[in-house]
Amino acid sequence: TTAGVIVGLTNNTNPSFSYRGTADGTNMVSFSRVPGGTYTLAITARPLGFANHLDENVTITGDSQIIFVELVASGVVLEEGFENTTGYTLPLGWTKEGLLGAYGWRTITPSHYDYTYPEGVELNAIATPHEGERMGFRGWPYTTPANWLFTSGFYLHATPDYPATVSFYYMAPGWINYGESDDFEVRIGQTATSTGMADAPVVFSQTGIMHPGPTTYNTWSYAEYAFQPLTTGTYYLAFHDMTIADQGFFIVIDDVEVAQQPMPDVDENNPEINLPKATALKGNFPNPFNPTTSIVFDLAKDGNVKIEIFNLKGQKVTTITDKNHKAGSYTVVWDGTDDYRSSVSSGVYFYRFTTDEMTVARKMILLK
């Protein structure tokens, strides 16, 4: 269902004619008294697992008309690089608890902090976004931990065959030799408050995300974790600092993503309808990944399926499957190892999907 997607319709000549609505249980949004003209149709569907839709040339006649839009499942339910923020503002729908202003969670552009402590120790912090021009930033906590950053809500299915993943880049800019660690955790729950994250069932919690020593400062690191939603519904991702630091520290995050493998439409009363109408390679989720990724494909009719992994030099790394399959939807997992069960190094890899009908190759990135 697409119930819950946000639909916007704006006149290209006169933006004052702007309409906004949310799809209901019938997968429809209705607007009344819309003057004729050319409009931009924007559909925000990412939080429900569909790709966003944008059409800048929609003609409205002024009469009653229906516009059909087919949304494509993307697997990504939350994606934030902080590029649409300004000043210290958070992304739309994000909230925070704890310190405000310069010492709480906020967003920033590339920044340089040069500070000398009373003891004579110098802090030389250089914060540069992982990609783009902006990033999430956590300033000095002094002796006040428990500062929370909550994302906007996203929708997940509680189905064992369709796990979800959360990934992000993080960095501790600067160098502090007080023996303090930059320590924070991520949590996923169904309430965007610190008490809710503490009291309600938490789907996922990962503590101890830190840089253990000065050699890793000013360097972006990648984190990725898999988790299983407890129930079908809306969830929130939280970033929570956990260190009480006398002299303070910084935390920087960027390119935050939550993904869940798209679920196929199922009609339990007519199994034949559930079979894929075409053979297709759906992709791999997540991508980038560490250390495992799921490759999803549809098979319209019975036949052999071979999936091979190659490195950037074109050398075959391993074969994931090479056997006959019944028609249906499948997921196979590559755990980042070769034919000898040895872990491969970080880098770009290609997977080739071969059936009786087609051969398709795609790129994926292993980040450790």
mmCIF file of C-alpha atoms in Angstrom:
data_model
loop_
_atom_site.group_PDB
_atom_site.id
_atom_site.type_symbol
_atom_site.label_atom_id
_atom_site.label_comp_id
_atom_site.label_asym_id
_atom_site.label_seq_id
_atom_site.Cartn_x
_atom_site.Cartn_y
_atom_site.Cartn_z
ATOM 1 C CA THR A 1 0.000 0.000 0.000
ATOM 2 C CA THR A 2 1.026 3.595 -0.650
ATOM 3 C CA ALA A 3 -1.154 4.974 2.132
ATOM 4 C CA GLY A 4 0.832 7.684 3.903
ATOM 5 C CA VAL A 5 2.841 9.039 0.973
ATOM 6 C CA ILE A 6 2.766 12.835 0.712
ATOM 7 C CA VAL A 7 1.615 14.362 -2.571
ATOM 8 C CA GLY A 8 2.300 17.939 -3.586
ATOM 9 C CA LEU A 9 0.937 19.767 -6.652
ATOM 10 C CA THR A 10 2.248 23.267 -7.493
ATOM 11 C CA ASN A 11 1.384 25.524 -10.430
ATOM 12 C CA ASN A 12 4.556 26.299 -12.408
ATOM 13 C CA THR A 13 3.385 29.840 -13.328
ATOM 14 C CA ASN A 14 1.663 30.835 -10.099
ATOM 15 C CA PRO A 15 3.095 28.960 -7.069
ATOM 16 C CA SER A 16 0.276 30.325 -4.902
ATOM 17 C CA PHE A 17 -1.830 27.552 -6.438
ATOM 18 C CA SER A 18 -0.217 24.850 -4.331
ATOM 19 C CA TYR A 19 -1.860 21.729 -2.941
ATOM 20 C CA ARG A 20 -0.664 19.101 -0.495
ATOM 21 C CA GLY A 21 -2.231 15.891 0.756
ATOM 22 C CA THR A 22 -1.546 12.419 2.134
ATOM 23 C CA ALA A 23 -2.624 9.208 0.409
ATOM 24 C CA ASP A 24 -5.351 7.300 2.225
ATOM 25 C CA GLY A 25 -6.156 3.587 2.422
ATOM 26 C CA THR A 26 -7.413 3.660 -1.171
ATOM 27 C CA ASN A 27 -3.973 4.852 -2.358
ATOM 28 C CA MET A 28 -5.505 8.125 -3.545
ATOM 29 C CA VAL A 29 -5.181 11.858 -2.890
ATOM 30 C CA SER A 30 -7.938 14.245 -4.006
ATOM 31 C CA PHE A 31 -7.612 17.977 -4.664
ATOM 32 C CA SER A 32 -10.605 20.206 -5.462
ATOM 33 C CA ARG A 33 -10.894 23.471 -7.397
ATOM 34 C CA VAL A 34 -7.525 23.200 -9.120
ATOM 35 C CA PRO A 35 -7.254 25.772 -11.956
ATOM 36 C CA GLY A 36 -6.055 24.575 -15.322
ATOM 37 C CA GLY A 37 -2.377 24.907 -16.166
ATOM 38 C CA THR A 38 0.991 23.201 -15.979
ATOM 39 C CA TYR A 39 1.972 21.842 -12.572
ATOM 40 C CA THR A 40 4.826 20.103 -10.796
ATOM 41 C CA LEU A 41 3.798 16.863 -9.114
ATOM 42 C CA ALA A 42 6.075 15.825 -6.236
ATOM 43 C CA ILE A 43 5.458 12.634 -4.268
ATOM 44 C CA THR A 44 7.441 11.942 -1.093
ATOM 45 C CA ALA A 45 7.364 8.167 -0.709
ATOM 46 C CA ARG A 46 10.846 7.308 0.585
ATOM 47 C CA PRO A 47 9.777 6.802 4.254
ATOM 48 C CA LEU A 48 7.426 4.026 3.082
ATOM 49 C CA GLY A 49 10.070 2.221 1.050
ATOM 50 C CA PHE A 50 9.245 3.673 -2.376
ATOM 51 C CA ALA A 51 11.346 5.944 -4.561
ATOM 52 C CA ASN A 52 10.272 9.591 -4.547
ATOM 53 C CA HIS A 53 8.494 10.769 -7.704
ATOM 54 C CA LEU A 54 8.863 14.130 -9.486
ATOM 55 C CA ASP A 55 7.075 15.253 -12.657
ATOM 56 C CA GLU A 56 7.552 18.933 -13.579
ATOM 57 C CA ASN A 57 5.184 18.921 -16.560
ATOM 58 C CA VAL A 58 1.726 17.784 -15.478
ATOM 59 C CA THR A 59 -1.149 19.341 -17.399
ATOM 60 C CA ILE A 60 -4.343 20.057 -15.460
ATOM 61 C CA THR A 61 -7.333 20.839 -17.683
ATOM 62 C CA GLY A 62 -9.500 22.347 -14.979
ATOM 63 C CA ASP A 63 -12.012 19.534 -15.401
ATOM 64 C CA SER A 64 -12.303 16.403 -13.287
ATOM 65 C CA GLN A 65 -9.348 14.144 -14.075
ATOM 66 C CA ILE A 66 -7.366 11.285 -12.589
ATOM 67 C CA ILE A 67 -3.571 11.057 -12.678
ATOM 68 C CA PHE A 68 -2.114 7.576 -12.215
ATOM 69 C CA VAL A 69 1.414 7.262 -10.809
ATOM 70 C CA GLU A 70 3.173 3.931 -10.312
ATOM 71 C CA LEU A 71 5.638 4.100 -7.445
ATOM 72 C CA VAL A 72 8.742 1.934 -7.536
ATOM 73 C CA ALA A 73 9.948 0.094 -4.439
ATOM 74 C CA SER A 74 13.408 1.380 -3.494
ATOM 75 C CA GLY A 75 14.229 -0.405 -0.260
ATOM 76 C CA VAL A 76 15.565 2.847 1.241
ATOM 77 C CA VAL A 77 13.175 4.236 3.883
ATOM 78 C CA LEU A 78 15.444 6.963 5.292
ATOM 79 C CA GLU A 79 18.219 8.822 3.486
ATOM 80 C CA GLU A 80 19.805 11.987 4.851
ATOM 81 C CA GLY A 81 22.965 13.808 3.775
ATOM 82 C CA PHE A 82 21.979 17.125 5.453
ATOM 83 C CA GLU A 83 22.297 19.029 2.164
ATOM 84 C CA ASN A 84 18.847 20.650 2.450
ATOM 85 C CA THR A 85 19.554 22.269 5.809
ATOM 86 C CA THR A 86 20.701 25.828 6.527
ATOM 87 C CA GLY A 87 22.453 27.430 9.493
ATOM 88 C CA TYR A 88 22.207 25.180 12.539
ATOM 89 C CA THR A 89 18.801 23.766 11.561
ATOM 90 C CA LEU A 90 18.041 20.045 11.580
ATOM 91 C CA PRO A 91 16.493 18.178 8.617
ATOM 92 C CA LEU A 92 12.718 18.359 8.288
ATOM 93 C CA GLY A 93 11.073 16.132 10.876
ATOM 94 C CA TRP A 94 14.239 15.603 12.944
ATOM 95 C CA THR A 95 14.258 16.580 16.634
ATOM 96 C CA LYS A 96 16.747 16.696 19.505
ATOM 97 C CA GLU A 97 16.945 16.654 23.301
ATOM 98 C CA GLY A 98 19.630 18.010 25.631
ATOM 99 C CA LEU A 99 21.910 20.966 25.061
ATOM 100 C CA LEU A 100 20.764 23.574 22.569
ATOM 101 C CA GLY A 101 22.617 25.906 20.234
ATOM 102 C CA ALA A 102 26.307 25.396 19.511
ATOM 103 C CA TYR A 103 26.723 22.639 22.110
ATOM 104 C CA GLY A 104 23.889 20.367 20.987
ATOM 105 C CA TRP A 105 23.199 18.383 17.842
ATOM 106 C CA ARG A 106 22.999 20.600 14.744
ATOM 107 C CA THR A 107 24.107 20.777 11.117
ATOM 108 C CA ILE A 108 27.143 22.639 9.825
ATOM 109 C CA THR A 109 29.290 23.353 6.765
ATOM 110 C CA PRO A 110 33.050 22.547 6.643
ATOM 111 C CA SER A 111 34.552 23.948 9.861
ATOM 112 C CA HIS A 112 37.908 24.394 11.558
ATOM 113 C CA TYR A 113 38.237 24.624 15.356
ATOM 114 C CA ASP A 114 41.608 25.674 16.745
ATOM 115 C CA TYR A 115 41.655 25.869 20.538
ATOM 116 C CA THR A 116 44.288 25.646 23.268
ATOM 117 C CA TYR A 117 43.225 24.283 26.651
ATOM 118 C CA PRO A 118 44.460 25.966 29.875
ATOM 119 C CA GLU A 119 46.829 23.036 30.351
ATOM 120 C CA GLY A 120 48.478 23.944 27.039
ATOM 121 C CA VAL A 121 47.041 21.094 24.997
ATOM 122 C CA GLU A 122 45.948 22.157 21.532
ATOM 123 C CA LEU A 123 42.771 21.004 19.816
ATOM 124 C CA ASN A 124 43.001 21.252 16.039
ATOM 125 C CA ALA A 125 39.625 20.023 14.753
ATOM 126 C CA ILE A 126 38.907 19.959 11.037
ATOM 127 C CA ALA A 127 35.373 18.883 10.095
ATOM 128 C CA THR A 128 34.730 18.272 6.407
ATOM 129 C CA PRO A 129 31.554 16.548 5.111
ATOM 130 C CA HIS A 130 31.856 13.015 3.831
ATOM 131 C CA GLU A 131 29.947 14.117 0.730
ATOM 132 C CA GLY A 132 28.401 17.406 -0.298
ATOM 133 C CA GLU A 133 28.582 20.641 1.679
ATOM 134 C CA ARG A 134 26.893 19.847 5.010
ATOM 135 C CA MET A 135 26.920 17.296 7.839
ATOM 136 C CA GLY A 136 25.467 16.547 11.253
ATOM 137 C CA PHE A 137 27.534 17.846 14.169
ATOM 138 C CA ARG A 138 27.664 17.308 17.932
ATOM 139 C CA GLY A 139 29.519 20.005 19.895
ATOM 140 C CA TRP A 140 31.144 19.939 23.314
ATOM 141 C CA PRO A 141 29.051 18.185 25.986
ATOM 142 C CA TYR A 142 31.273 19.330 28.872
ATOM 143 C CA THR A 143 29.803 17.360 31.797
ATOM 144 C CA THR A 144 26.342 16.902 30.279
ATOM 145 C CA PRO A 145 25.809 13.659 28.386
ATOM 146 C CA ALA A 146 22.446 12.259 27.242
ATOM 147 C CA ASN A 147 22.085 14.504 24.205
ATOM 148 C CA TRP A 148 19.780 12.872 21.669
ATOM 149 C CA LEU A 149 19.219 13.368 17.942
ATOM 150 C CA PHE A 150 16.088 11.744 16.460
ATOM 151 C CA THR A 151 15.367 11.250 12.767
ATOM 152 C CA SER A 152 11.986 11.639 11.136
ATOM 153 C CA GLY A 153 9.806 8.532 11.142
ATOM 154 C CA PHE A 154 10.122 5.714 8.607
ATOM 155 C CA TYR A 155 8.015 2.612 7.944
ATOM 156 C CA LEU A 156 9.288 -0.959 8.374
ATOM 157 C CA HIS A 157 7.737 -4.406 7.971
ATOM 158 C CA ALA A 158 8.113 -7.065 10.676
ATOM 159 C CA THR A 159 8.907 -9.987 8.378
ATOM 160 C CA PRO A 160 11.793 -12.373 9.190
ATOM 161 C CA ASP A 161 12.716 -12.775 5.511
ATOM 162 C CA TYR A 162 13.146 -9.009 5.077
ATOM 163 C CA PRO A 163 15.662 -7.647 7.625
ATOM 164 C CA ALA A 164 16.552 -3.972 7.745
ATOM 165 C CA THR A 165 19.905 -2.188 7.933
ATOM 166 C CA VAL A 166 21.081 1.140 9.303
ATOM 167 C CA SER A 167 24.289 2.731 8.018
ATOM 168 C CA PHE A 168 26.093 6.038 8.403
ATOM 169 C CA TYR A 169 29.518 7.680 8.324
ATOM 170 C CA TYR A 170 30.998 9.183 11.485
ATOM 171 C CA MET A 171 34.128 11.068 12.499
ATOM 172 C CA ALA A 172 35.727 12.611 15.582
ATOM 173 C CA PRO A 173 37.518 15.746 14.340
ATOM 174 C CA GLY A 174 40.536 17.006 16.274
ATOM 175 C CA TRP A 175 42.936 15.434 18.736
ATOM 176 C CA ILE A 176 42.520 15.235 22.493
ATOM 177 C CA ASN A 177 45.168 13.438 24.547
ATOM 178 C CA TYR A 178 43.275 13.364 27.847
ATOM 179 C CA GLY A 179 42.545 9.686 27.363
ATOM 180 C CA GLU A 180 38.897 10.472 26.665
ATOM 181 C CA SER A 181 36.965 8.520 24.050
ATOM 182 C CA ASP A 182 34.440 9.915 21.633
ATOM 183 C CA ASP A 183 31.625 7.556 22.526
ATOM 184 C CA PHE A 184 28.067 7.454 21.240
ATOM 185 C CA GLU A 185 25.357 4.931 20.468
ATOM 186 C CA VAL A 186 22.564 4.465 17.951
ATOM 187 C CA ARG A 187 19.124 3.146 18.789
ATOM 188 C CA ILE A 188 16.046 2.326 16.755
ATOM 189 C CA GLY A 189 12.666 2.429 18.438
ATOM 190 C CA GLN A 190 9.077 3.498 17.882
ATOM 191 C CA THR A 191 9.176 6.693 19.976
ATOM 192 C CA ALA A 192 11.223 9.816 19.198
ATOM 193 C CA THR A 193 11.969 10.684 22.831
ATOM 194 C CA SER A 194 14.765 9.689 25.197
ATOM 195 C CA THR A 195 12.313 8.228 27.727
ATOM 196 C CA GLY A 196 10.562 6.316 24.971
ATOM 197 C CA MET A 197 13.836 4.923 23.692
ATOM 198 C CA ALA A 198 14.737 3.880 27.248
ATOM 199 C CA ASP A 199 11.401 2.447 28.376
ATOM 200 C CA ALA A 200 9.747 1.070 25.228
ATOM 201 C CA PRO A 201 11.085 -2.014 23.435
ATOM 202 C CA VAL A 202 14.140 -0.973 21.452
ATOM 203 C CA VAL A 203 14.491 -2.802 18.156
ATOM 204 C CA PHE A 204 18.202 -2.148 17.905
ATOM 205 C CA SER A 205 20.937 -0.622 20.060
ATOM 206 C CA GLN A 206 24.651 -0.365 19.339
ATOM 207 C CA THR A 207 26.867 1.240 21.970
ATOM 208 C CA GLY A 208 30.569 1.976 22.011
ATOM 209 C CA ILE A 209 30.779 3.623 18.588
ATOM 210 C CA MET A 210 33.997 5.500 19.123
ATOM 211 C CA HIS A 211 37.520 6.291 17.989
ATOM 212 C CA PRO A 212 39.927 4.547 20.365
ATOM 213 C CA GLY A 213 42.951 6.753 19.757
ATOM 214 C CA PRO A 214 44.278 9.949 18.157
ATOM 215 C CA THR A 215 45.457 8.230 14.951
ATOM 216 C CA THR A 216 41.829 7.830 13.859
ATOM 217 C CA TYR A 217 40.746 11.405 14.384
ATOM 218 C CA ASN A 218 39.839 13.541 11.350
ATOM 219 C CA THR A 219 39.078 10.330 9.412
ATOM 220 C CA TRP A 220 35.629 9.204 8.292
ATOM 221 C CA SER A 221 34.572 5.705 9.358
ATOM 222 C CA TYR A 222 31.642 3.671 8.073
ATOM 223 C CA ALA A 223 29.202 1.796 10.293
ATOM 224 C CA GLU A 224 26.484 -0.619 9.205
ATOM 225 C CA TYR A 225 24.230 -2.819 11.318
ATOM 226 C CA ALA A 226 21.410 -5.246 10.524
ATOM 227 C CA PHE A 227 18.307 -5.533 12.690
ATOM 228 C CA GLN A 228 14.852 -7.099 12.676
ATOM 229 C CA PRO A 229 11.766 -4.897 13.284
ATOM 230 C CA LEU A 230 9.557 -6.141 16.131
ATOM 231 C CA THR A 231 6.262 -5.033 14.617
ATOM 232 C CA THR A 232 5.137 -3.446 11.374
ATOM 233 C CA GLY A 233 4.914 0.317 11.795
ATOM 234 C CA THR A 234 6.766 3.618 12.127
ATOM 235 C CA TYR A 235 10.267 3.723 13.619
ATOM 236 C CA TYR A 236 12.864 6.362 14.518
ATOM 237 C CA LEU A 237 16.659 6.301 14.528
ATOM 238 C CA ALA A 238 18.402 8.012 17.454
ATOM 239 C CA PHE A 239 22.010 9.156 17.926
ATOM 240 C CA HIS A 240 22.936 9.462 21.614
ATOM 241 C CA ASP A 241 26.221 10.719 23.093
ATOM 242 C CA MET A 242 27.348 8.741 26.150
ATOM 243 C CA THR A 243 30.587 10.329 27.381
ATOM 244 C CA ILE A 244 31.009 12.872 30.181
ATOM 245 C CA ALA A 245 34.120 14.708 28.982
ATOM 246 C CA ASP A 246 35.706 17.421 31.137
ATOM 247 C CA GLN A 247 37.280 19.077 28.106
ATOM 248 C CA GLY A 248 34.660 18.176 25.518
ATOM 249 C CA PHE A 249 34.765 16.537 22.136
ATOM 250 C CA PHE A 250 33.087 16.582 18.740
ATOM 251 C CA ILE A 251 31.050 13.997 16.839
ATOM 252 C CA VAL A 252 30.261 14.371 13.148
ATOM 253 C CA ILE A 253 27.860 12.183 11.136
ATOM 254 C CA ASP A 254 26.893 12.110 7.456
ATOM 255 C CA ASP A 255 25.032 10.056 4.819
ATOM 256 C CA VAL A 256 22.592 8.347 7.173
ATOM 257 C CA GLU A 257 20.501 5.575 5.641
ATOM 258 C CA VAL A 258 17.956 2.980 6.770
ATOM 259 C CA ALA A 259 16.941 0.336 4.242
ATOM 260 C CA GLN A 260 14.754 -2.732 4.084
ATOM 261 C CA GLN A 261 14.547 -5.132 1.187
ATOM 262 C CA PRO A 262 11.315 -4.365 -0.743
ATOM 263 C CA MET A 263 8.522 -6.849 -0.117
ATOM 264 C CA PRO A 264 6.662 -8.379 -3.075
ATOM 265 C CA ASP A 265 2.892 -8.012 -3.397
ATOM 266 C CA VAL A 266 1.226 -11.199 -2.164
ATOM 267 C CA ASP A 267 -2.279 -12.568 -2.814
ATOM 268 C CA GLU A 268 -2.668 -15.520 -0.468
ATOM 269 C CA ASN A 269 -5.914 -16.585 -2.159
ATOM 270 C CA ASN A 270 -4.344 -16.899 -5.595
ATOM 271 C CA PRO A 271 -0.702 -18.053 -5.474
ATOM 272 C CA GLU A 272 -0.323 -17.860 -9.264
ATOM 273 C CA ILE A 273 -0.838 -14.086 -9.146
ATOM 274 C CA ASN A 274 2.131 -13.808 -6.796
ATOM 275 C CA LEU A 275 4.578 -15.152 -9.384
ATOM 276 C CA PRO A 276 6.760 -12.478 -11.002
ATOM 277 C CA LYS A 277 5.557 -11.307 -14.400
ATOM 278 C CA ALA A 278 9.126 -10.830 -15.657
ATOM 279 C CA THR A 279 12.606 -12.042 -14.831
ATOM 280 C CA ALA A 280 14.547 -9.190 -13.251
ATOM 281 C CA LEU A 281 17.560 -8.444 -11.089
ATOM 282 C CA LYS A 282 16.224 -6.136 -8.367
ATOM 283 C CA GLY A 283 19.608 -5.178 -6.904
ATOM 284 C CA ASN A 284 21.531 -5.724 -3.702
ATOM 285 C CA PHE A 285 20.661 -4.336 -0.268
ATOM 286 C CA PRO A 286 22.416 -2.662 1.418
ATOM 287 C CA ASN A 287 24.944 -1.077 -0.919
ATOM 288 C CA PRO A 288 27.589 -0.125 0.256
ATOM 289 C CA PHE A 289 27.728 -3.014 2.723
ATOM 290 C CA ASN A 290 29.845 -4.637 5.434
ATOM 291 C CA PRO A 291 30.211 -7.562 5.556
ATOM 292 C CA THR A 292 27.072 -9.061 3.945
ATOM 293 C CA THR A 293 24.626 -7.962 1.257
ATOM 294 C CA SER A 294 21.423 -9.535 -0.083
ATOM 295 C CA ILE A 295 20.974 -9.897 -3.856
ATOM 296 C CA VAL A 296 17.305 -9.943 -4.858
ATOM 297 C CA PHE A 297 15.899 -11.261 -8.135
ATOM 298 C CA ASP A 298 12.636 -12.388 -9.735
ATOM 299 C CA LEU A 299 12.297 -15.439 -11.977
ATOM 300 C CA ALA A 300 9.231 -15.507 -14.232
ATOM 301 C CA LYS A 301 9.598 -19.176 -15.186
ATOM 302 C CA ASP A 302 11.545 -22.207 -14.030
ATOM 303 C CA GLY A 303 15.182 -22.198 -15.094
ATOM 304 C CA ASN A 304 18.839 -22.033 -14.156
ATOM 305 C CA VAL A 305 20.198 -19.029 -12.278
ATOM 306 C CA LYS A 306 23.882 -18.254 -11.911
ATOM 307 C CA ILE A 307 25.206 -15.345 -9.823
ATOM 308 C CA GLU A 308 28.953 -14.702 -9.893
ATOM 309 C CA ILE A 309 31.069 -12.097 -8.094
ATOM 310 C CA PHE A 310 33.997 -10.371 -9.827
ATOM 311 C CA ASN A 311 36.591 -7.892 -8.600
ATOM 312 C CA LEU A 312 37.531 -4.644 -10.294
ATOM 313 C CA LYS A 313 40.134 -6.465 -12.424
ATOM 314 C CA GLY A 314 37.490 -8.788 -13.843
ATOM 315 C CA GLN A 315 38.730 -11.790 -11.866
ATOM 316 C CA LYS A 316 36.026 -14.101 -10.558
ATOM 317 C CA VAL A 317 35.852 -14.079 -6.765
ATOM 318 C CA THR A 318 33.128 -16.649 -6.157
ATOM 319 C CA THR A 319 29.887 -18.132 -7.452
ATOM 320 C CA ILE A 320 26.932 -17.630 -5.104
ATOM 321 C CA THR A 321 24.468 -19.879 -6.910
ATOM 322 C CA ASP A 322 24.389 -21.949 -10.080
ATOM 323 C CA LYS A 323 21.348 -24.214 -10.132
ATOM 324 C CA ASN A 324 17.742 -24.562 -11.292
ATOM 325 C CA HIS A 325 15.095 -22.462 -9.533
ATOM 326 C CA LYS A 326 11.317 -22.552 -9.604
ATOM 327 C CA ALA A 327 9.572 -19.374 -10.748
ATOM 328 C CA GLY A 328 9.361 -16.903 -7.892
ATOM 329 C CA SER A 329 11.155 -14.169 -5.959
ATOM 330 C CA TYR A 330 14.506 -14.961 -4.343
ATOM 331 C CA THR A 331 17.145 -13.486 -2.071
ATOM 332 C CA VAL A 332 20.706 -14.786 -1.924
ATOM 333 C CA VAL A 333 23.381 -13.480 0.431
ATOM 334 C CA TRP A 334 27.041 -12.797 -0.247
ATOM 335 C CA ASP A 335 29.102 -12.675 2.930
ATOM 336 C CA GLY A 336 32.165 -10.986 1.420
ATOM 337 C CA THR A 337 34.245 -14.177 1.024
ATOM 338 C CA ASP A 338 35.825 -15.899 -1.962
ATOM 339 C CA ASP A 339 35.696 -19.537 -3.120
ATOM 340 C CA TYR A 340 38.131 -20.439 -0.326
ATOM 341 C CA ARG A 341 35.929 -18.791 2.349
ATOM 342 C CA SER A 342 38.530 -16.072 2.886
ATOM 343 C CA SER A 343 37.286 -12.532 3.473
ATOM 344 C CA VAL A 344 37.949 -10.191 0.560
ATOM 345 C CA SER A 345 39.243 -6.654 0.929
ATOM 346 C CA SER A 346 37.246 -3.441 0.711
ATOM 347 C CA GLY A 347 36.565 -2.149 -2.762
ATOM 348 C CA VAL A 348 34.300 -2.213 -5.798
ATOM 349 C CA TYR A 349 32.868 -5.545 -6.920
ATOM 350 C CA PHE A 350 30.500 -6.642 -9.670
ATOM 351 C CA TYR A 351 27.866 -9.353 -9.560
ATOM 352 C CA ARG A 352 26.658 -11.001 -12.771
ATOM 353 C CA PHE A 353 23.146 -12.443 -12.930
ATOM 354 C CA THR A 354 22.673 -15.029 -15.687
ATOM 355 C CA THR A 355 19.463 -16.876 -16.594
ATOM 356 C CA ASP A 356 18.090 -18.559 -19.723
ATOM 357 C CA GLU A 357 16.560 -15.190 -20.640
ATOM 358 C CA MET A 358 19.131 -12.560 -19.729
ATOM 359 C CA THR A 359 22.550 -11.581 -18.380
ATOM 360 C CA VAL A 360 22.864 -8.471 -16.210
ATOM 361 C CA ALA A 361 25.817 -7.066 -14.239
ATOM 362 C CA ARG A 362 25.669 -4.588 -11.365
ATOM 363 C CA LYS A 363 28.214 -2.795 -9.160
ATOM 364 C CA MET A 364 28.430 -2.980 -5.374
ATOM 365 C CA ILE A 365 30.851 -1.577 -2.797
ATOM 366 C CA LEU A 366 32.288 -3.400 0.210
ATOM 367 C CA LEU A 367 33.377 -0.977 2.940
ATOM 368 C CA LYS A 368 35.150 -2.171 6.082
#
